[in-house]
């Protein structure tokens, strides 16, 4: 078997001249200059790596660098080729008006003289797969019909595939919802890696380039300045050399192993002719090996139901005749032409040929096409659909008006409140047992710091607060729905010589909160410090948010804060002293698209904290609002995120909370914002 030729050349700059020289040098080393690959008049597709969502901006380096895209288009034009630029990774390319944060891509195409193509609008072709499942793919004609396909990969790390390079870049040759459907159908890592390699084989890229000038290991971590650009006609070999430049074993990358099995390329070092750099010079930027994020195990029944739901019972595009305006956009954009105009002027879908790519639904500005069920599937699932409709209606509530009185019936889905399992013999309380210790490990007599009440204790911030306050000699009252989940933490805190008790509670229920605070005061003492660190968030656009979902978020973020704050304030006023801290978020300062559920409640919580501070401050109670502007790192999370401080350390947040509690009344802080150095503001 002939060895695959790969070139790795040094490149440390995104200046146009430097990029052009590096790419030309790499192509010359593999004996494939563009002048040999491209004939005058050839339609040359430059396939970069794009994304939709918050990571689509070029400065994140989660997408192909604009300078490299523009340099490559210029080289194609110099060879007489007709450059095409497109990728299905940006769904907005199907529309006429792009959003502001994708305008850079449209301006780049115009400036560089490339024709911008939408993979969906170009049409699609059903191609048989080379693996057991799925049986076929809907691939874009923009890829299949191009004379030359240049696979311009942007090297990034991926939680599922570990490495996203040349092989993974052709995954977006699938049109429409095909990508998401594959992820849902092929849940196992091995099956997904097989599909990745199979799609790259069918897309047949003429040339693959890999940009490793900088590598983004994580959306909020420092870039790895590897300083390389790679080129090859074998995407598997190119990815193999790229990961070996980081000191990794390519045999651990599933997409590369499957690529060799399917005849796409070769990953073993002995089968690769490396040029530019030598194998002895690798790795050039050694990093600890990464592993794919593990997936939760599922039973055979769960697996069967998942496959049935994603195949036989999968949603199909349904046209709402009342919303449809007859604009025919769906007819023009359907990749395989299965939508036609009916005699009444409205579109009609040929479901026998429809592959459910959902491009029509995404392109419909009137939202007249939505996923749904039809035929026998709709009949079989009619009872379930009826139950769901009744449940949604019951969550909104039924109201009857009788004179001046309104009677409201409303159902609400709640998580069960679980009490901790009893661990102490009757008649002996944990506080009595813990007070036998003379002092905590830090030398502070237990209980002398008063009682700290923490509402919303989870594995992150809540746990760190409990540990820090316990080291300060405070007795700890832990509040959460699931008391059994906190039993191990209670044992840990009692090992520090303090009293720790669990108070399971639904903080959105008025009587439950009142009873909880009274229990804390009677069993421990009136809290000297209380922290509210609970939040609830369900993403969604305003036009799609159900009333019940909005109310659920508001109840946890705002109503719960009011109930806890009111009851704690009543208790603290009996002593005339205390600290009450509310944990806010970035959403308390500015509302963002898709964050309405969270922003309204957090704004309300911030306003509540200001009102309470002005009312209770003169009475000796310090009320503070802390804005957590960024993600809180969790134990067991990415080691790189901890190393690069890509999020807030929960232990350091706890130190700031304790500092607020220690402040002298002459210098009280009412609002404090905390963020990692990497967070923009």
XYZ file of C-alpha atoms in Angstrom:
681
model
C 0.000 0.000 0.000
C 1.340 3.385 -0.982
C 2.117 5.753 1.884
C -0.067 8.834 2.343
C 1.844 12.093 1.962
C 1.304 14.751 4.640
C 3.010 18.117 4.989
C 3.283 20.036 8.272
C 4.842 23.491 7.955
C 5.451 26.221 10.498
C 3.077 29.189 10.573
C 2.696 31.655 13.425
C 0.842 34.537 11.783
C -2.552 35.199 10.216
C -1.130 37.901 7.964
C -2.247 37.287 4.376
C 1.281 37.081 2.942
C 2.494 34.641 5.605
C -0.577 32.442 5.213
C -0.220 32.323 1.445
C 3.427 31.317 1.657
C 2.726 28.610 4.263
C -0.132 27.078 2.269
C 1.835 27.140 -0.999
C 4.843 25.571 0.736
C 2.691 22.780 2.200
C 1.056 22.048 -1.161
C 4.427 21.998 -2.916
C 5.744 19.488 -0.363
C 2.913 17.038 -1.063
C 3.277 17.565 -4.814
C -0.226 18.971 -5.204
C -0.052 22.691 -6.025
C -3.425 24.213 -6.782
C -2.379 24.847 -10.390
C -2.256 21.053 -10.858
C -5.614 20.421 -9.148
C -7.625 23.293 -10.644
C -8.296 23.835 -14.329
C -9.607 27.162 -15.641
C -13.361 27.333 -15.165
C -13.543 24.603 -12.500
C -16.117 25.120 -9.779
C -14.020 24.913 -6.622
C -15.854 24.555 -3.308
C -13.944 25.924 -0.319
C -15.527 24.163 2.652
C -14.551 25.973 5.901
C -15.650 25.031 9.400
C -18.513 27.178 10.636
C -20.910 26.906 13.545
C -24.280 28.322 14.467
C -24.947 29.603 17.950
C -22.791 31.590 20.392
C -19.505 30.194 19.034
C -19.957 31.326 15.439
C -17.969 34.568 15.736
C -14.467 34.301 14.200
C -12.689 35.746 17.238
C -13.637 32.646 19.252
C -11.368 30.569 16.956
C -14.086 27.922 17.000
C -14.532 28.581 13.259
C -12.126 28.836 10.324
C -10.054 32.007 10.400
C -11.314 34.656 7.925
C -7.782 35.499 6.775
C -7.080 31.884 5.801
C -10.415 31.573 3.970
C -9.740 34.761 2.015
C -6.160 33.773 1.191
C -7.285 30.396 -0.160
C -10.034 31.953 -2.289
C -7.452 34.290 -3.799
C -5.235 31.341 -4.699
C -8.189 29.582 -6.357
C -8.961 32.681 -8.430
C -5.306 32.964 -9.453
C -5.562 29.450 -10.912
C -8.610 30.394 -12.974
C -11.103 28.508 -10.831
C -14.558 29.732 -9.866
C -14.536 29.752 -6.040
C -17.635 28.686 -4.127
C -17.840 29.290 -0.395
C -20.325 27.510 1.818
C -21.056 25.301 4.781
C -24.203 23.842 6.312
C -22.821 24.564 9.795
C -24.512 27.967 9.550
C -28.258 27.510 9.192
C -28.638 31.220 8.516
C -26.977 30.788 5.113
C -30.351 29.403 4.000
C -31.891 32.822 4.537
C -31.563 36.074 2.642
C -30.708 38.309 5.585
C -27.979 36.944 7.882
C -27.814 37.883 11.567
C -25.265 40.586 12.494
C -22.744 38.149 13.976
C -22.581 36.189 10.690
C -22.337 39.216 8.447
C -18.551 38.814 8.430
C -18.879 35.652 6.350
C -21.064 37.328 3.712
C -18.782 40.357 3.538
C -15.750 38.079 3.217
C -17.283 36.263 0.234
C -18.112 39.563 -1.451
C -14.654 41.006 -0.787
C -12.789 37.889 -1.929
C -14.914 37.393 -5.051
C -16.397 34.027 -4.069
C -19.920 32.827 -4.744
C -21.666 32.166 -1.432
C -23.613 28.903 -1.614
C -26.117 27.403 0.754
C -25.849 23.633 1.005
C -29.624 23.450 1.422
C -30.498 25.750 -1.489
C -28.060 23.886 -3.747
C -30.226 20.787 -3.429
C -29.392 17.331 -2.158
C -28.915 13.762 -3.274
C -29.605 10.576 -1.308
C -26.395 8.550 -1.108
C -26.186 4.985 0.322
C -24.019 4.677 3.413
C -21.188 2.221 3.953
C -22.151 1.336 7.529
C -25.134 -0.581 8.962
C -26.954 2.485 10.253
C -28.083 4.861 8.814
C -28.831 3.347 5.429
C -28.426 6.607 3.502
C -27.511 10.282 3.815
C -28.879 13.416 2.204
C -25.712 15.100 0.928
C -25.613 18.552 -0.610
C -25.135 18.852 -4.350
C -22.843 21.782 -3.609
C -20.339 19.170 -2.409
C -21.140 16.293 -4.749
C -21.238 18.338 -7.977
C -18.182 20.550 -7.376
C -15.201 19.910 -9.639
C -12.775 20.390 -6.732
C -13.550 20.297 -2.994
C -11.025 21.930 -0.661
C -11.608 20.744 2.884
C -10.476 23.715 5.009
C -10.516 22.309 8.534
C -10.129 24.316 11.706
C -8.476 22.209 14.397
C -10.515 22.266 17.612
C -11.207 19.851 20.440
C -14.585 18.146 20.590
C -16.260 16.571 23.661
C -17.636 13.613 21.665
C -14.988 13.027 18.979
C -12.007 14.403 20.973
C -10.481 15.805 17.788
C -12.335 17.846 15.178
C -10.170 18.184 12.115
C -10.229 17.270 8.431
C -12.393 14.140 8.771
C -14.969 15.789 11.021
C -15.142 18.929 8.846
C -17.040 17.104 6.080
C -19.781 16.103 8.518
C -21.648 19.250 7.507
C -22.042 17.968 3.965
C -25.313 16.532 5.311
C -28.236 18.837 4.558
C -30.628 20.261 7.127
C -31.434 18.420 10.330
C -29.409 15.387 9.235
C -26.564 16.242 11.616
C -28.834 16.460 14.648
C -30.702 13.319 13.593
C -27.441 11.373 13.397
C -26.424 12.509 16.881
C -29.805 11.424 18.242
C -29.896 8.102 16.392
C -26.245 7.096 16.835
C -25.756 7.781 20.495
C -22.677 5.608 21.027
C -19.286 7.167 20.358
C -18.181 4.325 18.072
C -21.284 4.581 15.885
C -20.905 8.367 15.592
C -17.236 8.063 14.666
C -18.164 5.543 11.975
C -20.704 7.975 10.510
C -18.156 10.810 10.585
C -15.635 8.785 8.593
C -18.304 7.452 6.222
C -19.543 10.945 5.386
C -16.038 12.180 4.666
C -15.534 9.171 2.362
C -18.704 9.972 0.428
C -17.956 13.713 0.228
C -14.586 12.913 -1.424
C -12.578 16.071 -0.632
C -9.930 16.660 -3.287
C -7.555 18.358 -0.863
C -7.563 18.781 2.905
C -5.929 21.613 4.824
C -5.721 21.836 8.607
C -5.173 25.128 10.411
C -3.238 24.553 13.629
C -1.741 28.022 13.857
C -3.842 28.269 16.985
C -6.024 25.509 18.422
C -9.017 26.244 20.617
C -9.202 23.568 23.341
C -12.274 25.061 24.963
C -14.635 27.974 24.375
C -13.255 29.845 27.416
C -9.660 28.630 27.568
C -6.434 30.109 26.237
C -5.587 29.199 22.653
C -2.878 26.634 22.050
C -0.325 28.327 19.825
C 0.800 25.230 17.963
C 2.024 27.190 14.941
C 1.392 24.645 12.160
C -0.524 24.323 8.911
C -1.018 20.876 7.404
C -1.954 19.639 3.945
C -2.727 16.254 2.392
C -5.038 14.486 -0.036
C -5.670 11.952 2.770
C -7.763 13.543 5.556
C -7.152 10.606 7.913
C -3.388 10.861 7.582
C -3.568 14.640 7.999
C -5.534 14.325 11.247
C -3.162 11.604 12.437
C -0.118 13.838 11.957
C -1.973 16.748 13.556
C -2.801 14.901 16.782
C 0.734 13.504 16.933
C 1.958 17.115 16.848
C 0.211 17.369 20.246
C 1.766 14.134 21.487
C -1.437 12.102 21.204
C -1.966 8.557 19.954
C -4.032 8.648 16.718
C -5.186 5.099 17.418
C -7.308 6.538 20.241
C -9.254 8.813 17.861
C -12.278 6.805 16.754
C -12.936 8.699 13.510
C -9.395 7.937 12.307
C -9.685 4.231 13.099
C -12.980 4.047 11.226
C -11.531 6.092 8.371
C -8.916 3.424 7.746
C -11.511 0.624 8.009
C -13.695 2.281 5.383
C -10.784 2.932 3.019
C -10.777 6.703 3.498
C -7.115 6.887 4.495
C -4.353 5.673 6.815
C -3.521 6.755 10.348
C -0.503 4.594 11.330
C 2.828 6.424 11.378
C 4.555 3.809 9.223
C 1.956 4.402 6.487
C 2.475 8.179 6.390
C 5.194 10.027 4.501
C 5.608 13.165 6.629
C 7.247 16.148 4.958
C 8.174 19.623 6.154
C 8.622 18.566 9.760
C 10.028 15.157 10.614
C 8.579 12.627 13.046
C 11.528 13.335 15.334
C 10.326 16.946 15.704
C 6.922 15.859 16.992
C 5.286 16.719 19.273
C 5.718 20.449 18.822
C 3.143 21.358 21.493
C 2.752 18.450 23.905
C -0.561 18.245 25.743
C -2.129 15.699 28.044
C -4.305 13.214 26.113
C -8.036 13.895 26.056
C -10.872 11.425 26.368
C -14.394 11.616 24.990
C -17.081 12.703 27.417
C -18.712 9.486 28.719
C -22.330 8.848 27.891
C -24.883 7.579 30.359
C -25.700 3.888 30.081
C -29.114 2.899 28.747
C -31.040 -0.358 28.934
C -32.118 -2.379 25.899
C -35.639 -1.085 26.300
C -34.427 2.522 26.401
C -32.244 1.960 23.354
C -35.091 0.362 21.411
C -37.484 3.169 22.280
C -34.912 5.781 21.293
C -34.330 4.187 17.889
C -38.071 3.805 17.243
C -38.668 7.439 18.222
C -35.924 8.642 15.866
C -36.961 6.441 12.923
C -40.520 5.123 12.737
C -42.002 7.807 14.998
C -39.735 10.662 13.972
C -41.372 14.084 13.498
C -42.320 15.061 9.954
C -42.829 18.545 8.474
C -46.497 19.516 8.761
C -47.901 22.537 6.911
C -50.329 24.733 8.803
C -52.737 25.953 6.139
C -53.953 28.850 8.268
C -50.466 30.295 8.726
C -49.208 29.581 5.226
C -49.197 32.651 2.975
C -48.348 30.767 -0.225
C -44.961 32.484 -0.620
C -43.457 29.258 -2.118
C -40.151 29.675 -0.224
C -40.401 26.070 0.920
C -40.877 24.890 -2.669
C -37.749 26.676 -3.831
C -35.533 25.544 -0.960
C -36.522 21.859 -0.637
C -33.238 20.014 -1.347
C -34.859 17.079 -3.175
C -37.873 18.839 -4.664
C -40.667 16.984 -2.874
C -42.761 20.103 -2.206
C -45.032 21.333 -4.980
C -47.834 23.857 -5.293
C -51.299 22.357 -4.858
C -54.293 23.484 -6.966
C -55.462 25.720 -4.126
C -52.129 27.584 -4.221
C -50.707 26.210 -0.986
C -47.668 23.885 -0.930
C -48.090 20.129 -0.727
C -45.435 17.697 0.547
C -44.860 14.287 -1.060
C -44.290 12.358 2.183
C -43.402 9.151 0.341
C -40.180 10.825 -0.839
C -39.641 13.344 2.007
C -36.561 12.600 4.141
C -37.535 14.979 6.969
C -34.489 17.228 6.653
C -36.630 20.103 8.052
C -34.984 22.671 5.758
C -38.456 23.858 4.772
C -39.436 24.359 8.412
C -36.288 26.341 9.143
C -36.712 28.531 6.057
C -40.394 29.348 6.594
C -40.555 32.900 7.944
C -44.214 32.497 8.918
C -43.476 29.337 10.930
C -46.219 27.625 8.939
C -44.209 24.397 8.765
C -43.500 22.648 12.030
C -42.415 19.154 13.063
C -45.340 16.895 13.877
C -47.016 13.535 13.280
C -49.280 12.393 10.457
C -50.993 9.223 9.233
C -51.041 6.159 11.444
C -48.299 7.601 13.668
C -50.541 10.532 14.536
C -53.450 8.142 15.162
C -51.343 5.877 17.364
C -49.973 8.777 19.347
C -53.285 10.648 19.534
C -53.917 9.738 23.201
C -50.406 10.893 24.104
C -50.824 14.149 22.169
C -54.190 14.725 23.843
C -52.661 14.110 27.272
C -49.812 16.531 26.521
C -52.242 19.190 25.339
C -54.373 18.738 28.458
C -51.270 18.895 30.654
C -50.070 22.113 29.012
C -53.521 23.624 29.458
C -53.707 22.537 33.082
C -50.318 24.121 33.808
C -51.673 27.426 32.498
C -54.701 26.969 34.740
C -58.477 27.049 34.571
C -60.285 30.087 35.965
C -63.960 30.356 36.881
C -65.492 33.714 37.809
C -68.302 33.675 40.380
C -69.395 37.229 40.970
C -66.421 39.090 42.427
C -64.625 35.847 43.234
C -62.306 33.961 40.866
C -61.661 30.265 41.357
C -58.420 28.995 39.810
C -57.409 25.382 39.260
C -53.808 24.865 38.195
C -51.521 21.844 38.072
C -47.797 22.126 38.606
C -44.962 19.684 38.080
C -42.596 19.633 41.033
C -39.658 17.573 42.126
C -40.272 15.568 45.293
C -38.871 16.886 48.550
C -36.889 14.033 50.118
C -36.021 14.033 53.775
C -32.600 12.740 54.837
C -32.422 9.233 56.193
C -32.290 9.135 60.031
C -28.756 8.361 61.212
C -28.814 9.252 64.931
C -30.548 7.346 67.743
C -33.762 8.899 69.134
C -33.151 11.435 71.854
C -29.613 12.349 70.748
C -29.370 15.312 68.390
C -26.460 15.970 66.104
C -25.847 19.350 67.702
C -25.331 17.825 71.148
C -22.941 15.278 69.726
C -20.964 17.823 67.747
C -20.629 20.290 70.600
C -18.610 17.731 72.544
C -15.659 18.710 70.405
C -13.643 21.518 71.934
C -12.771 23.320 68.744
C -12.715 23.104 64.986
C -9.500 22.192 63.153
C -8.803 25.889 62.637
C -9.010 26.589 66.355
C -12.356 28.432 66.285
C -14.769 27.058 68.882
C -17.665 25.425 67.034
C -20.889 27.363 67.148
C -19.197 30.654 68.108
C -19.584 31.905 64.544
C -23.338 31.580 64.737
C -25.555 29.808 62.228
C -25.181 30.003 58.461
C -28.272 29.187 56.418
C -27.523 28.149 52.815
C -30.525 27.805 50.511
C -29.897 25.827 47.347
C -26.978 23.545 48.196
C -25.584 21.733 45.198
C -22.243 20.138 44.291
C -20.687 23.490 43.315
C -21.116 26.827 45.057
C -23.412 25.588 47.834
C -20.937 22.939 48.937
C -18.023 25.391 48.892
C -20.007 27.873 50.997
C -20.855 25.189 53.542
C -17.249 24.077 53.880
C -15.891 27.616 54.217
C -18.476 28.713 56.777
C -17.891 25.521 58.765
C -14.151 26.223 58.906
C -15.115 29.616 60.321
C -16.824 27.845 63.220
C -20.402 28.348 62.031
C -23.129 25.767 62.435
C -24.598 25.008 59.019
C -28.234 24.683 57.929
C -28.409 23.129 54.462
C -31.554 23.616 52.383
C -32.359 21.675 49.221
C -35.206 19.640 47.790
C -33.307 16.369 48.033
C -32.057 15.983 51.566
C -30.574 12.542 50.974
C -28.144 13.970 48.436
C -26.537 16.093 51.182
C -25.909 13.350 53.732
C -22.255 12.890 52.763
C -21.681 16.651 53.023
C -23.232 16.700 56.501
C -20.838 13.984 57.650
C -17.919 15.971 56.217
C -18.995 19.170 57.975
C -19.496 17.417 61.295
C -15.943 16.170 60.958
C -14.951 19.820 61.252
C -16.555 19.960 64.683
C -19.680 21.959 63.837
C -23.345 21.137 63.740
C -24.754 20.548 60.267
C -28.378 19.770 59.546
C -30.457 19.256 56.443
C -33.781 21.020 55.934
C -35.486 19.712 52.780
C -37.790 22.360 51.408
C -39.543 23.615 48.273
C -38.570 27.287 48.444
C -41.428 28.336 46.145
C -44.078 27.298 48.710
C -44.878 29.913 51.328
C -45.807 27.583 54.250
C -42.802 25.334 53.570
C -40.344 28.253 53.726
C -41.905 29.596 56.907
C -41.707 26.183 58.572
C -38.108 25.695 57.402
C -36.846 29.008 58.846
C -38.673 28.407 62.109
C -37.122 24.943 62.370
C -33.640 26.365 61.840
C -34.204 29.004 64.530
C -35.566 26.524 67.074
C -33.109 23.683 66.462
C -29.944 25.711 65.844
C -30.372 29.458 66.322
C -31.354 32.581 64.424
C -29.049 32.702 61.373
C -26.303 35.288 61.459
C -25.633 34.663 57.787
C -28.097 33.512 55.114
C -27.284 32.885 51.439
C -29.792 32.356 48.660
C -28.014 30.615 45.763
C -30.783 28.901 43.829
C -31.650 29.538 40.212
C -33.714 27.971 37.460
C -33.331 28.503 33.728
C -35.178 27.109 30.725
C -33.831 28.564 27.453
C -36.310 29.706 24.850
C -37.420 32.588 22.676
C -40.225 34.821 23.904
C -42.647 33.692 21.202
C -42.094 30.025 22.115
C -42.027 30.152 25.920
C -45.029 28.568 27.617
C -46.605 30.470 30.478
C -45.982 27.627 32.917
C -42.265 27.484 32.028
C -41.953 31.246 32.517
C -43.700 31.083 35.889
C -41.520 28.150 37.018
C -38.338 30.149 36.397
C -39.760 33.285 38.009
C -40.859 31.372 41.109
C -37.365 29.984 41.770
C -35.389 33.088 40.784
C -37.631 35.749 42.296
C -40.531 34.442 44.392
C -38.315 31.996 46.291
C -35.835 34.795 47.010
C -38.663 36.917 48.382
C -40.073 34.150 50.595
C -36.682 33.176 52.019
C -35.574 36.805 52.382
C -38.779 37.784 54.167
C -38.699 34.919 56.678
C -34.967 35.283 57.358
C -35.370 39.047 57.812
C -38.167 38.502 60.332
C -35.908 36.195 62.312
C -32.852 38.471 62.116
C -34.869 41.498 63.268
C -35.381 39.771 66.628
C -31.618 40.037 67.085
C -31.059 43.295 65.224
C -28.136 41.928 63.213
C -27.335 39.568 60.367
C -26.186 39.251 56.765
C -28.414 38.205 53.860
C -26.770 37.543 50.495
C -28.594 36.903 47.220
C -26.733 35.160 44.390
C -27.476 36.812 41.063
C -26.226 36.329 37.521
C -25.292 38.265 34.392
C -28.982 38.144 33.453
C -29.703 40.485 36.370
C -27.845 43.259 34.515
C -28.828 42.718 30.883
C -31.381 40.645 29.041
C -30.178 38.538 26.122
C -31.905 36.709 23.325
C -33.144 33.350 24.599
C -32.708 34.290 28.276
C -36.083 35.885 29.020
C -37.009 33.128 31.463
C -33.964 33.808 33.586
C -33.524 37.549 33.107
C -36.958 38.562 34.391
C -36.565 36.588 37.618
C -32.976 37.700 38.195
C -33.833 41.355 37.574
C -36.612 40.957 40.117
C -34.234 39.367 42.619
C -31.786 42.250 42.206
C -34.567 44.799 42.751
C -35.682 42.851 45.822
C -32.152 42.972 47.256
C -31.986 46.744 46.760
C -35.367 47.274 48.436
C -34.418 45.071 51.383
C -31.027 46.749 51.752
C -32.614 50.195 52.043
C -35.293 48.955 54.412
C -33.255 46.634 56.644
C -29.850 48.353 56.609
C -30.834 50.954 59.232
C -32.061 48.089 61.394
C -28.682 46.339 61.452
C -29.169 43.780 58.673
C -26.676 43.772 55.818
C -28.331 42.794 52.505
C -26.041 42.220 49.523
C -26.511 41.063 45.944
C -23.640 39.217 44.235
C -23.558 39.001 40.431
C -21.846 35.827 39.218
C -20.737 36.954 35.762
C -19.498 33.684 34.282
C -19.650 29.947 34.709
C -18.788 28.320 38.028
C -16.278 25.508 37.684
C -17.335 22.132 39.029
C -15.364 19.350 40.647
C -14.535 16.698 38.091
C -14.762 19.180 35.217
C -12.143 19.969 32.605
C -8.669 20.206 34.132
C -7.746 22.769 31.486
C -10.598 25.049 32.551
C -9.331 24.983 36.129
C -5.766 25.545 34.990
C -6.674 28.495 32.744
C -9.235 29.919 35.205
C -11.882 29.756 32.484
C -14.605 30.025 35.133
C -15.105 31.114 38.717
C -13.602 28.970 41.469
C -16.436 28.146 43.906
C -14.061 28.254 46.880
C -12.996 31.788 45.937
C -16.625 32.868 45.638
C -17.141 31.539 49.164
C -14.243 33.686 50.392
C -15.948 36.779 48.946
C -19.235 35.864 50.607
C -17.490 35.502 53.951
C -15.778 38.858 53.421
C -19.184 40.466 52.870
C -20.381 38.988 56.138
C -17.341 40.365 57.986
C -17.732 43.941 56.695
C -18.122 46.754 59.194
C -21.478 48.604 58.977
C -19.628 51.770 57.971
C -18.458 50.099 54.739
C -21.190 47.696 53.707
C -21.248 46.543 50.084
C -24.713 46.316 48.566
C -23.738 44.839 45.199
C -20.650 42.911 44.199
C -19.892 41.476 40.768
C -17.476 38.581 40.374
C -16.100 37.296 37.086
C -13.053 35.387 35.836
C -10.371 37.380 34.081
C -11.318 35.845 30.716
C -14.966 36.957 30.826
C -15.908 39.958 28.688
C -17.968 42.755 30.209
